[in-house]
Amino acid sequence: MTAANAREAGAPIRLVVIGMPGRMGLSLLRLLPLYPALRLQAAVAAAGNPAVGRDSGELAGTSPNAVLVAAELDPALNGAGLAIDFSTAGAAAAHVRACAAAGVPLLIGTTGLGRDIPSLIAEAARSIPVMAAANTSVAVAVLQDLVRTAAARLGSTFDIQVLDTHHASKRDAPSGTALALGAAASEGAGIGPERVGYASTRGGDVVGDHSVQFLGAGERLALCHSATDRSVFARGALQAGTWLARQKPGTYRMADSLREK
């Protein structure tokens, strides 16, 4: 069965989850029953991970599903209709290449990606639909559009600051979401990216708080988002992935998946 056949209308989309047994990988499996258009085909972990060979359903704390965690991505992609990758930045390039070679649509939710990834994604998008989202919350996708619109309306006379707060173990600062919001602001205002300021706070168990502030003479506008449950990212990824799997080759954003509603 080819990936094209898997995307035919009415056929379940055979899903490959990359990034087991990470928090997002497990969350995707727990929420998967809420998305009947998707059917789990494979769950993939890094070679040598203790999760390899275990039942992915049991790992996720749900009923056993007879889908054992695999260590090799290429065989797992055979006949798949969608791959969702929440693994590591260092493995992203190999995953993009593998999905392109297999003809499998790919949603990348991993943050902190290297500088080579955009060019690899552009190349892969010639043959498959690809979405790279620093944040898969549907509300954050709306926030990016609001930030872009506000920046365009306010112009370059307002200073722009992006603030992000995350849990203590968050590695990248500013966060990928903060950088995406900053990019939306600079695009909207028509200014250079260097004119957007960033401030990051790390501590506790904060899932993710982001604020974009437009600071003008005598007034200030703030657009904010707060995530209190990590499952919002899994829900957004499954919703966007279901949409992405039925698109033509190309690059897409989270906001694209919402515009058809």
PDB file of C-alpha atoms in Angstrom:
ATOM      1  CA  MET A   1       0.000   0.000   0.000  1.00  0.00           C
ATOM      2  CA  THR A   2       1.471   3.364  -1.021  1.00  0.00           C
ATOM      3  CA  ALA A   3       1.261   6.613   0.928  1.00  0.00           C
ATOM      4  CA  ALA A   4      -0.932   8.029  -1.858  1.00  0.00           C
ATOM      5  CA  ASN A   5      -3.386   5.170  -1.414  1.00  0.00           C
ATOM      6  CA  ALA A   6      -3.340   5.744   2.343  1.00  0.00           C
ATOM      7  CA  ARG A   7      -4.497   9.325   1.766  1.00  0.00           C
ATOM      8  CA  GLU A   8      -7.494   8.410  -0.363  1.00  0.00           C
ATOM      9  CA  ALA A   9     -10.758   9.870   0.892  1.00  0.00           C
ATOM     10  CA  GLY A  10     -12.399   7.614   3.422  1.00  0.00           C
ATOM     11  CA  ALA A  11      -9.345   5.449   4.080  1.00  0.00           C
ATOM     12  CA  PRO A  12      -7.783   5.640   7.553  1.00  0.00           C
ATOM     13  CA  ILE A  13      -4.505   7.537   7.582  1.00  0.00           C
ATOM     14  CA  ARG A  14      -1.809   5.181   8.802  1.00  0.00           C
ATOM     15  CA  LEU A  15       0.238   7.143  11.333  1.00  0.00           C
ATOM     16  CA  VAL A  16       3.873   6.786  12.358  1.00  0.00           C
ATOM     17  CA  VAL A  17       4.756   8.466  15.669  1.00  0.00           C
ATOM     18  CA  ILE A  18       8.447   9.353  15.903  1.00  0.00           C
ATOM     19  CA  GLY A  19       9.842  10.197  19.319  1.00  0.00           C
ATOM     20  CA  MET A  20       8.927   7.397  21.691  1.00  0.00           C
ATOM     21  CA  PRO A  21       8.809   7.292  24.644  1.00  0.00           C
ATOM     22  CA  GLY A  22       9.000  11.074  24.918  1.00  0.00           C
ATOM     23  CA  ARG A  23       6.261  13.074  26.595  1.00  0.00           C
ATOM     24  CA  MET A  24       4.789  14.223  23.306  1.00  0.00           C
ATOM     25  CA  GLY A  25       5.000  10.791  21.704  1.00  0.00           C
ATOM     26  CA  LEU A  26       3.122   9.246  24.617  1.00  0.00           C
ATOM     27  CA  SER A  27       0.571  12.062  24.607  1.00  0.00           C
ATOM     28  CA  LEU A  28      -0.097  11.513  20.890  1.00  0.00           C
ATOM     29  CA  LEU A  29      -0.860   7.843  21.548  1.00  0.00           C
ATOM     30  CA  ARG A  30      -3.159   8.623  24.467  1.00  0.00           C
ATOM     31  CA  LEU A  31      -5.222  11.073  22.420  1.00  0.00           C
ATOM     32  CA  LEU A  32      -5.190   9.135  19.153  1.00  0.00           C
ATOM     33  CA  PRO A  33      -8.577   7.419  19.796  1.00  0.00           C
ATOM     34  CA  LEU A  34     -10.189  10.868  19.585  1.00  0.00           C
ATOM     35  CA  TYR A  35      -9.121  11.102  15.912  1.00  0.00           C
ATOM     36  CA  PRO A  36     -10.839   8.238  14.055  1.00  0.00           C
ATOM     37  CA  ALA A  37      -9.362   9.315  10.715  1.00  0.00           C
ATOM     38  CA  LEU A  38      -5.952   8.223  12.030  1.00  0.00           C
ATOM     39  CA  ARG A  39      -4.784   4.684  12.714  1.00  0.00           C
ATOM     40  CA  LEU A  40      -1.476   3.919  14.418  1.00  0.00           C
ATOM     41  CA  GLN A  41       0.868   1.993  12.144  1.00  0.00           C
ATOM     42  CA  ALA A  42       4.171   2.365  13.991  1.00  0.00           C
ATOM     43  CA  ALA A  43       5.851   4.042  16.954  1.00  0.00           C
ATOM     44  CA  VAL A  44       9.577   4.716  16.669  1.00  0.00           C
ATOM     45  CA  ALA A  45      12.282   5.329  19.269  1.00  0.00           C
ATOM     46  CA  ALA A  46      16.017   5.865  18.968  1.00  0.00           C
ATOM     47  CA  ALA A  47      18.076   2.712  18.655  1.00  0.00           C
ATOM     48  CA  GLY A  48      19.098   1.439  22.088  1.00  0.00           C
ATOM     49  CA  ASN A  49      16.190   3.082  23.889  1.00  0.00           C
ATOM     50  CA  PRO A  50      14.709   0.716  26.511  1.00  0.00           C
ATOM     51  CA  ALA A  51      11.275   1.279  24.976  1.00  0.00           C
ATOM     52  CA  VAL A  52      12.215  -0.589  21.788  1.00  0.00           C
ATOM     53  CA  GLY A  53      10.264  -3.832  21.512  1.00  0.00           C
ATOM     54  CA  ARG A  54       7.659  -2.850  24.093  1.00  0.00           C
ATOM     55  CA  ASP A  55       3.959  -2.431  23.369  1.00  0.00           C
ATOM     56  CA  SER A  56       3.429   1.262  22.586  1.00  0.00           C
ATOM     57  CA  GLY A  57      -0.068   1.245  24.078  1.00  0.00           C
ATOM     58  CA  GLU A  58       1.177  -0.077  27.389  1.00  0.00           C
ATOM     59  CA  LEU A  59       3.940   2.563  27.428  1.00  0.00           C
ATOM     60  CA  ALA A  60       1.317   5.256  26.917  1.00  0.00           C
ATOM     61  CA  GLY A  61      -0.760   3.886  29.776  1.00  0.00           C
ATOM     62  CA  THR A  62      -3.618   2.787  27.537  1.00  0.00           C
ATOM     63  CA  SER A  63      -4.717  -0.672  26.438  1.00  0.00           C
ATOM     64  CA  PRO A  64      -2.131  -2.846  24.651  1.00  0.00           C
ATOM     65  CA  ASN A  65      -2.321  -2.174  20.905  1.00  0.00           C
ATOM     66  CA  ALA A  66       0.110  -4.793  19.522  1.00  0.00           C
ATOM     67  CA  VAL A  67       2.205  -2.014  17.938  1.00  0.00           C
ATOM     68  CA  LEU A  68       5.700  -2.631  19.279  1.00  0.00           C
ATOM     69  CA  VAL A  69       8.094   0.304  19.465  1.00  0.00           C
ATOM     70  CA  ALA A  70      10.561   0.078  16.571  1.00  0.00           C
ATOM     71  CA  ALA A  71      14.122   1.349  16.334  1.00  0.00           C
ATOM     72  CA  GLU A  72      14.280   1.776  12.539  1.00  0.00           C
ATOM     73  CA  LEU A  73      12.256   4.445  10.784  1.00  0.00           C
ATOM     74  CA  ASP A  74      12.540   3.339   7.152  1.00  0.00           C
ATOM     75  CA  PRO A  75      10.603   0.052   7.529  1.00  0.00           C
ATOM     76  CA  ALA A  76       8.043   1.772   9.774  1.00  0.00           C
ATOM     77  CA  LEU A  77       7.210   4.242   6.983  1.00  0.00           C
ATOM     78  CA  ASN A  78       6.284   1.556   4.478  1.00  0.00           C
ATOM     79  CA  GLY A  79       2.676   2.217   3.450  1.00  0.00           C
ATOM     80  CA  ALA A  80       2.199   5.028   5.979  1.00  0.00           C
ATOM     81  CA  GLY A  81       0.080   8.097   5.256  1.00  0.00           C
ATOM     82  CA  LEU A  82       1.531  10.461   7.870  1.00  0.00           C
ATOM     83  CA  ALA A  83       4.509  10.807  10.215  1.00  0.00           C
ATOM     84  CA  ILE A  84       4.521  13.078  13.268  1.00  0.00           C
ATOM     85  CA  ASP A  85       7.980  13.759  14.670  1.00  0.00           C
ATOM     86  CA  PHE A  86       8.530  14.941  18.242  1.00  0.00           C
ATOM     87  CA  SER A  87      11.973  13.416  18.700  1.00  0.00           C
ATOM     88  CA  THR A  88      15.242  15.380  18.832  1.00  0.00           C
ATOM     89  CA  ALA A  89      16.661  18.208  16.775  1.00  0.00           C
ATOM     90  CA  GLY A  90      19.742  16.154  15.960  1.00  0.00           C
ATOM     91  CA  ALA A  91      17.664  13.434  14.296  1.00  0.00           C
ATOM     92  CA  ALA A  92      15.372  15.772  12.336  1.00  0.00           C
ATOM     93  CA  ALA A  93      17.461  15.866   9.147  1.00  0.00           C
ATOM     94  CA  ALA A  94      17.498  12.071   8.830  1.00  0.00           C
ATOM     95  CA  HIS A  95      13.763  11.925   9.455  1.00  0.00           C
ATOM     96  CA  VAL A  96      13.020  14.537   6.776  1.00  0.00           C
ATOM     97  CA  ARG A  97      15.083  12.601   4.252  1.00  0.00           C
ATOM     98  CA  ALA A  98      13.472   9.278   5.184  1.00  0.00           C
ATOM     99  CA  CYS A  99       9.927  10.616   4.865  1.00  0.00           C
ATOM    100  CA  ALA A 100      10.693  12.282   1.539  1.00  0.00           C
ATOM    101  CA  ALA A 101      12.176   9.056   0.199  1.00  0.00           C
ATOM    102  CA  ALA A 102       9.141   7.076   1.362  1.00  0.00           C
ATOM    103  CA  GLY A 103       6.638   9.652   0.104  1.00  0.00           C
ATOM    104  CA  VAL A 104       5.121  10.104   3.566  1.00  0.00           C
ATOM    105  CA  PRO A 105       3.723  13.508   4.681  1.00  0.00           C
ATOM    106  CA  LEU A 106       5.625  14.834   7.691  1.00  0.00           C
ATOM    107  CA  LEU A 107       4.713  17.099  10.601  1.00  0.00           C
ATOM    108  CA  ILE A 108       7.730  18.171  12.667  1.00  0.00           C
ATOM    109  CA  GLY A 109       7.004  19.449  16.159  1.00  0.00           C
ATOM    110  CA  THR A 110      10.600  19.263  17.368  1.00  0.00           C
ATOM    111  CA  THR A 111      12.142  22.611  18.340  1.00  0.00           C
ATOM    112  CA  GLY A 112      15.716  23.878  18.279  1.00  0.00           C
ATOM    113  CA  LEU A 113      16.205  22.651  14.699  1.00  0.00           C
ATOM    114  CA  GLY A 114      19.534  23.240  12.975  1.00  0.00           C
ATOM    115  CA  ARG A 115      20.154  25.778  10.229  1.00  0.00           C
ATOM    116  CA  ASP A 116      20.229  23.063   7.577  1.00  0.00           C
ATOM    117  CA  ILE A 117      16.640  21.981   8.213  1.00  0.00           C
ATOM    118  CA  PRO A 118      14.814  24.728   6.235  1.00  0.00           C
ATOM    119  CA  SER A 119      16.670  23.816   3.037  1.00  0.00           C
ATOM    120  CA  LEU A 120      16.043  20.099   3.624  1.00  0.00           C
ATOM    121  CA  ILE A 121      12.357  20.789   4.200  1.00  0.00           C
ATOM    122  CA  ALA A 122      12.171  22.865   1.011  1.00  0.00           C
ATOM    123  CA  GLU A 123      13.720  19.995  -0.922  1.00  0.00           C
ATOM    124  CA  ALA A 124      11.424  17.395   0.669  1.00  0.00           C
ATOM    125  CA  ALA A 125       8.380  19.581  -0.024  1.00  0.00           C
ATOM    126  CA  ARG A 126       8.836  18.977  -3.740  1.00  0.00           C
ATOM    127  CA  SER A 127       7.516  15.459  -3.213  1.00  0.00           C
ATOM    128  CA  ILE A 128       5.581  15.495   0.100  1.00  0.00           C
ATOM    129  CA  PRO A 129       3.585  17.937   2.228  1.00  0.00           C
ATOM    130  CA  VAL A 130       5.699  19.111   5.180  1.00  0.00           C
ATOM    131  CA  MET A 131       4.761  21.178   8.218  1.00  0.00           C
ATOM    132  CA  ALA A 132       7.370  22.352  10.715  1.00  0.00           C
ATOM    133  CA  ALA A 133       5.672  23.923  13.733  1.00  0.00           C
ATOM    134  CA  ALA A 134       7.556  25.204  16.753  1.00  0.00           C
ATOM    135  CA  ASN A 135       4.235  25.058  18.589  1.00  0.00           C
ATOM    136  CA  THR A 136       1.305  22.856  17.556  1.00  0.00           C
ATOM    137  CA  SER A 137      -1.302  24.561  19.728  1.00  0.00           C
ATOM    138  CA  VAL A 138      -4.147  25.777  17.528  1.00  0.00           C
ATOM    139  CA  ALA A 139      -4.493  28.894  19.710  1.00  0.00           C
ATOM    140  CA  VAL A 140      -0.815  29.775  19.191  1.00  0.00           C
ATOM    141  CA  ALA A 141      -1.370  29.462  15.429  1.00  0.00           C
ATOM    142  CA  VAL A 142      -4.147  32.046  15.766  1.00  0.00           C
ATOM    143  CA  LEU A 143      -1.885  34.185  17.970  1.00  0.00           C
ATOM    144  CA  GLN A 144       0.766  34.283  15.235  1.00  0.00           C
ATOM    145  CA  ASP A 145      -1.787  35.658  12.790  1.00  0.00           C
ATOM    146  CA  LEU A 146      -2.957  38.223  15.346  1.00  0.00           C
ATOM    147  CA  VAL A 147       0.639  39.311  15.987  1.00  0.00           C
ATOM    148  CA  ARG A 148       1.299  39.677  12.274  1.00  0.00           C
ATOM    149  CA  THR A 149      -1.856  41.759  11.839  1.00  0.00           C
ATOM    150  CA  ALA A 150      -1.151  43.952  14.875  1.00  0.00           C
ATOM    151  CA  ALA A 151       2.411  44.600  13.720  1.00  0.00           C
ATOM    152  CA  ALA A 152       1.200  45.574  10.246  1.00  0.00           C
ATOM    153  CA  ARG A 153      -1.385  47.971  11.673  1.00  0.00           C
ATOM    154  CA  LEU A 154       0.920  49.558  14.264  1.00  0.00           C
ATOM    155  CA  GLY A 155       3.868  49.866  11.916  1.00  0.00           C
ATOM    156  CA  SER A 156       7.500  50.320  12.812  1.00  0.00           C
ATOM    157  CA  THR A 157       6.972  53.086  15.383  1.00  0.00           C
ATOM    158  CA  PHE A 158       6.222  50.572  18.161  1.00  0.00           C
ATOM    159  CA  ASP A 159       8.967  48.612  19.872  1.00  0.00           C
ATOM    160  CA  ILE A 160       8.343  44.865  19.918  1.00  0.00           C
ATOM    161  CA  GLN A 161       9.315  42.521  22.745  1.00  0.00           C
ATOM    162  CA  VAL A 162       8.604  38.781  22.924  1.00  0.00           C
ATOM    163  CA  LEU A 163       8.568  37.193  26.380  1.00  0.00           C
ATOM    164  CA  ASP A 164       8.507  33.463  27.067  1.00  0.00           C
ATOM    165  CA  THR A 165       8.390  31.428  30.266  1.00  0.00           C
ATOM    166  CA  HIS A 166       8.937  27.661  30.403  1.00  0.00           C
ATOM    167  CA  HIS A 167       9.757  24.865  32.820  1.00  0.00           C
ATOM    168  CA  ALA A 168      13.235  24.611  34.286  1.00  0.00           C
ATOM    169  CA  SER A 169      14.416  21.852  31.938  1.00  0.00           C
ATOM    170  CA  LYS A 170      13.565  23.725  28.727  1.00  0.00           C
ATOM    171  CA  ARG A 171      16.841  23.898  26.816  1.00  0.00           C
ATOM    172  CA  ASP A 172      16.380  26.469  24.073  1.00  0.00           C
ATOM    173  CA  ALA A 173      15.963  30.156  24.882  1.00  0.00           C
ATOM    174  CA  PRO A 174      14.252  31.998  23.326  1.00  0.00           C
ATOM    175  CA  SER A 175      11.840  29.168  22.682  1.00  0.00           C
ATOM    176  CA  GLY A 176      10.939  28.102  19.170  1.00  0.00           C
ATOM    177  CA  THR A 177       7.482  29.563  19.736  1.00  0.00           C
ATOM    178  CA  ALA A 178       8.950  32.898  20.812  1.00  0.00           C
ATOM    179  CA  LEU A 179      11.095  33.029  17.682  1.00  0.00           C
ATOM    180  CA  ALA A 180       8.097  32.188  15.488  1.00  0.00           C
ATOM    181  CA  LEU A 181       6.077  34.956  17.116  1.00  0.00           C
ATOM    182  CA  GLY A 182       8.966  37.362  16.655  1.00  0.00           C
ATOM    183  CA  ALA A 183       9.208  36.417  12.989  1.00  0.00           C
ATOM    184  CA  ALA A 184       5.478  37.061  12.565  1.00  0.00           C
ATOM    185  CA  ALA A 185       5.893  40.476  14.187  1.00  0.00           C
ATOM    186  CA  SER A 186       8.858  41.503  12.040  1.00  0.00           C
ATOM    187  CA  GLU A 187       7.110  40.322   8.874  1.00  0.00           C
ATOM    188  CA  GLY A 188       3.968  42.236   9.733  1.00  0.00           C
ATOM    189  CA  ALA A 189       5.792  45.437  10.644  1.00  0.00           C
ATOM    190  CA  GLY A 190       8.174  45.199   7.705  1.00  0.00           C
ATOM    191  CA  ILE A 191      11.252  45.528   9.901  1.00  0.00           C
ATOM    192  CA  GLY A 192      14.416  43.509  10.323  1.00  0.00           C
ATOM    193  CA  PRO A 193      14.341  40.540  12.732  1.00  0.00           C
ATOM    194  CA  GLU A 194      17.080  42.166  14.800  1.00  0.00           C
ATOM    195  CA  ARG A 195      14.632  44.874  15.887  1.00  0.00           C
ATOM    196  CA  VAL A 196      12.530  42.372  17.833  1.00  0.00           C
ATOM    197  CA  GLY A 197      13.665  41.865  21.429  1.00  0.00           C
ATOM    198  CA  TYR A 198      13.404  38.650  23.431  1.00  0.00           C
ATOM    199  CA  ALA A 199      13.383  37.772  27.123  1.00  0.00           C
ATOM    200  CA  SER A 200      13.177  34.232  28.503  1.00  0.00           C
ATOM    201  CA  THR A 201      12.482  32.868  31.967  1.00  0.00           C
ATOM    202  CA  ARG A 202      13.024  29.222  32.962  1.00  0.00           C
ATOM    203  CA  GLY A 203      11.748  27.687  36.171  1.00  0.00           C
ATOM    204  CA  GLY A 204       9.296  25.371  37.864  1.00  0.00           C
ATOM    205  CA  ASP A 205       6.955  23.263  35.761  1.00  0.00           C
ATOM    206  CA  VAL A 206       5.490  25.956  33.486  1.00  0.00           C
ATOM    207  CA  VAL A 207       4.222  24.346  30.278  1.00  0.00           C
ATOM    208  CA  GLY A 208       4.533  27.528  28.249  1.00  0.00           C
ATOM    209  CA  ASP A 209       3.598  31.220  28.514  1.00  0.00           C
ATOM    210  CA  HIS A 210       4.208  33.640  25.636  1.00  0.00           C
ATOM    211  CA  SER A 211       3.546  37.343  25.301  1.00  0.00           C
ATOM    212  CA  VAL A 212       4.213  39.752  22.444  1.00  0.00           C
ATOM    213  CA  GLN A 213       4.299  43.361  23.564  1.00  0.00           C
ATOM    214  CA  PHE A 214       4.013  46.384  21.288  1.00  0.00           C
ATOM    215  CA  LEU A 215       5.385  49.375  23.185  1.00  0.00           C
ATOM    216  CA  GLY A 216       4.550  52.827  21.870  1.00  0.00           C
ATOM    217  CA  ALA A 217       4.464  56.404  23.129  1.00  0.00           C
ATOM    218  CA  GLY A 218       1.928  56.454  25.940  1.00  0.00           C
ATOM    219  CA  GLU A 219       0.421  53.042  25.207  1.00  0.00           C
ATOM    220  CA  ARG A 220       1.185  49.337  25.156  1.00  0.00           C
ATOM    221  CA  LEU A 221      -0.533  46.402  23.475  1.00  0.00           C
ATOM    222  CA  ALA A 222       0.094  42.831  24.684  1.00  0.00           C
ATOM    223  CA  LEU A 223      -1.027  39.628  22.961  1.00  0.00           C
ATOM    224  CA  CYS A 224      -0.635  36.540  25.159  1.00  0.00           C
ATOM    225  CA  HIS A 225      -1.053  32.787  25.266  1.00  0.00           C
ATOM    226  CA  SER A 226      -0.738  30.419  28.208  1.00  0.00           C
ATOM    227  CA  ALA A 227      -0.634  26.628  27.977  1.00  0.00           C
ATOM    228  CA  THR A 228      -1.536  24.810  31.178  1.00  0.00           C
ATOM    229  CA  ASP A 229      -1.689  21.270  29.781  1.00  0.00           C
ATOM    230  CA  ARG A 230       0.831  19.710  27.393  1.00  0.00           C
ATOM    231  CA  SER A 231      -1.958  17.777  25.704  1.00  0.00           C
ATOM    232  CA  VAL A 232      -2.916  20.901  23.722  1.00  0.00           C
ATOM    233  CA  PHE A 233       0.178  20.339  21.596  1.00  0.00           C
ATOM    234  CA  ALA A 234      -0.713  16.709  20.918  1.00  0.00           C
ATOM    235  CA  ARG A 235      -4.293  17.591  20.018  1.00  0.00           C
ATOM    236  CA  GLY A 236      -3.127  20.314  17.670  1.00  0.00           C
ATOM    237  CA  ALA A 237      -0.586  18.020  16.029  1.00  0.00           C
ATOM    238  CA  LEU A 238      -3.145  15.263  15.448  1.00  0.00           C
ATOM    239  CA  GLN A 239      -5.663  17.742  14.058  1.00  0.00           C
ATOM    240  CA  ALA A 240      -3.122  19.421  11.779  1.00  0.00           C
ATOM    241  CA  GLY A 241      -1.612  16.080  10.765  1.00  0.00           C
ATOM    242  CA  THR A 242      -5.005  14.768   9.670  1.00  0.00           C
ATOM    243  CA  TRP A 243      -5.322  17.816   7.434  1.00  0.00           C
ATOM    244  CA  LEU A 244      -1.716  17.716   6.203  1.00  0.00           C
ATOM    245  CA  ALA A 245      -1.920  14.100   5.065  1.00  0.00           C
ATOM    246  CA  ARG A 246      -4.449  15.057   2.389  1.00  0.00           C
ATOM    247  CA  GLN A 247      -2.551  18.028   0.972  1.00  0.00           C
ATOM    248  CA  LYS A 248      -0.404  18.334  -2.134  1.00  0.00           C
ATOM    249  CA  PRO A 249       3.406  18.484  -1.776  1.00  0.00           C
ATOM    250  CA  GLY A 250       4.600  21.767  -0.334  1.00  0.00           C
ATOM    251  CA  THR A 251       5.389  23.532   2.922  1.00  0.00           C
ATOM    252  CA  TYR A 252       2.574  24.406   5.303  1.00  0.00           C
ATOM    253  CA  ARG A 253       2.018  26.190   8.605  1.00  0.00           C
ATOM    254  CA  MET A 254      -0.335  25.393  11.464  1.00  0.00           C
ATOM    255  CA  ALA A 255      -2.468  28.379  10.482  1.00  0.00           C
ATOM    256  CA  ASP A 256      -3.027  26.858   7.031  1.00  0.00           C
ATOM    257  CA  SER A 257      -4.808  23.896   8.601  1.00  0.00           C
ATOM    258  CA  LEU A 258      -7.241  26.239  10.377  1.00  0.00           C
ATOM    259  CA  ARG A 259      -8.213  28.411   7.422  1.00  0.00           C
ATOM    260  CA  GLU A 260     -10.391  25.733   5.847  1.00  0.00           C
ATOM    261  CA  LYS A 261     -12.738  25.641   8.841  1.00  0.00           C
TER     262      LYS A 261
END
